[in-house]
């Protein structure tokens, strides 16, 4: 992919890759164009902990590979994992307790 096409994508989806030798400048690579992600990078992309990534792999939701002694996340499995995210809805957990406290507070004001 041409360098101009990589740089024209939204900056929020670019991740700096600065592990190149010092005589080279840092390259910006769109994360979805990489075949694998380091755990720290995958954690940052998904906004969950590395421990949660390991749990997702254990449950079959992510695919890990070993390469040169490093544990990496397959980008395709990370994208599929993110696509399975459910919309947030408020929980009813604690509603009964809040109602009871509100009732007690109202009766105390009378």
Short mmCIF file of C-alpha atoms in Angstrom, two decimals:
data_model
loop_
_atom_site.label_atom_id
_atom_site.label_comp_id
_atom_site.label_asym_id
_atom_site.label_seq_id
_atom_site.Cartn_x
_atom_site.Cartn_y
_atom_site.Cartn_z
CA UNK A 1 0.00 0.00 0.00
CA UNK A 2 1.41 3.41 -0.90
CA UNK A 3 2.66 5.58 1.96
CA UNK A 4 0.23 8.36 1.03
CA UNK A 5 -2.74 5.99 1.41
CA UNK A 6 -1.56 4.94 4.87
CA UNK A 7 -1.20 8.52 6.02
CA UNK A 8 -4.57 9.61 4.62
CA UNK A 9 -6.47 7.37 7.04
CA UNK A 10 -7.82 8.88 10.26
CA UNK A 11 -5.04 9.63 12.73
CA UNK A 12 -6.99 7.97 15.55
CA UNK A 13 -6.52 4.64 13.82
CA UNK A 14 -2.80 4.99 13.16
CA UNK A 15 -0.29 3.50 15.53
CA UNK A 16 3.28 4.70 15.45
CA UNK A 17 5.76 1.93 14.89
CA UNK A 18 9.10 3.27 16.06
CA UNK A 19 11.11 0.10 16.58
CA UNK A 20 13.02 0.64 13.36
CA UNK A 21 16.79 1.14 13.62
CA UNK A 22 17.72 4.73 14.46
CA UNK A 23 18.98 5.50 10.95
CA UNK A 24 15.38 5.12 9.69
CA UNK A 25 12.52 7.41 10.51
CA UNK A 26 9.49 6.07 12.36
CA UNK A 27 6.81 4.69 10.05
CA UNK A 28 3.10 5.05 10.58
CA UNK A 29 1.25 1.84 9.78
CA UNK A 30 -2.52 1.38 9.93
CA UNK A 31 -3.06 -1.30 12.58
CA UNK A 32 -5.49 -3.35 10.47
CA UNK A 33 -2.79 -3.72 7.79
CA UNK A 34 -0.54 -5.66 10.15
CA UNK A 35 -1.00 -9.45 10.27
CA UNK A 36 -0.34 -9.54 14.03
CA UNK A 37 -0.48 -7.16 16.99
CA UNK A 38 1.68 -7.11 20.10
CA UNK A 39 -0.35 -7.70 23.24
CA UNK A 40 0.15 -4.13 24.44
CA UNK A 41 -1.02 -2.72 21.11
CA UNK A 42 -4.03 -5.06 20.97
CA UNK A 43 -4.86 -4.06 24.53
CA UNK A 44 -4.72 -0.38 23.57
CA UNK A 45 -6.87 -0.93 20.47
CA UNK A 46 -9.54 -2.91 22.33
CA UNK A 47 -9.28 -0.74 25.48
CA UNK A 48 -9.08 -3.83 27.71
CA UNK A 49 -6.25 -5.27 29.79
CA UNK A 50 -3.75 -7.81 28.54
CA UNK A 51 -5.23 -10.20 31.10
CA UNK A 52 -8.62 -9.79 29.45
CA UNK A 53 -6.98 -10.60 26.10
CA UNK A 54 -5.59 -13.82 27.57
CA UNK A 55 -9.05 -14.67 28.93
CA UNK A 56 -10.60 -14.04 25.50
CA UNK A 57 -8.00 -16.33 23.91
CA UNK A 58 -8.73 -19.03 26.50
CA UNK A 59 -12.45 -18.76 25.62
CA UNK A 60 -11.69 -19.08 21.90
CA UNK A 61 -12.53 -15.46 21.05
CA UNK A 62 -8.97 -14.48 19.98
CA UNK A 63 -6.13 -16.28 18.25
CA UNK A 64 -2.59 -15.95 19.60
CA UNK A 65 0.59 -16.96 17.79
CA UNK A 66 4.22 -17.25 18.89
CA UNK A 67 6.78 -15.50 16.72
CA UNK A 68 10.42 -15.07 17.70
CA UNK A 69 9.56 -15.70 21.33
CA UNK A 70 6.77 -13.11 21.40
CA UNK A 71 3.07 -13.73 21.93
CA UNK A 72 1.08 -11.88 19.28
CA UNK A 73 -2.61 -11.50 18.50
CA UNK A 74 -3.84 -12.25 14.99
CA UNK A 75 -5.29 -9.00 13.68
CA UNK A 76 -8.18 -10.79 11.93
CA UNK A 77 -9.26 -12.38 15.22
CA UNK A 78 -8.93 -9.01 17.01
CA UNK A 79 -11.19 -7.35 14.43
CA UNK A 80 -13.74 -10.17 14.79
CA UNK A 81 -13.53 -9.82 18.59
CA UNK A 82 -14.22 -6.07 18.36
CA UNK A 83 -17.08 -6.63 15.92
CA UNK A 84 -18.80 -8.86 18.50
CA UNK A 85 -19.07 -5.98 20.98
CA UNK A 86 -22.63 -5.42 22.16
CA UNK A 87 -24.22 -2.00 22.55
CA UNK A 88 -24.19 -0.76 26.14
CA UNK A 89 -27.45 -0.71 28.01
CA UNK A 90 -27.94 0.34 31.63
CA UNK A 91 -28.27 -2.48 34.10
CA UNK A 92 -31.24 -2.95 36.41
CA UNK A 93 -28.83 -4.24 39.05
CA UNK A 94 -29.32 -2.28 42.25
CA UNK A 95 -32.60 -0.68 41.17
CA UNK A 96 -34.54 -2.21 44.08
CA UNK A 97 -31.97 -0.95 46.59
CA UNK A 98 -32.03 2.57 45.13
CA UNK A 99 -35.85 2.61 45.25
CA UNK A 100 -35.83 1.50 48.89
CA UNK A 101 -33.30 4.21 49.85
CA UNK A 102 -35.35 6.84 48.00
CA UNK A 103 -38.48 5.70 49.87
CA UNK A 104 -36.67 5.94 53.22
CA UNK A 105 -35.35 9.42 52.33
CA UNK A 106 -38.83 10.62 51.32
CA UNK A 107 -40.39 9.31 54.53
CA UNK A 108 -37.67 11.03 56.59
CA UNK A 109 -38.56 14.40 55.02
CA UNK A 110 -42.26 14.17 55.94
#
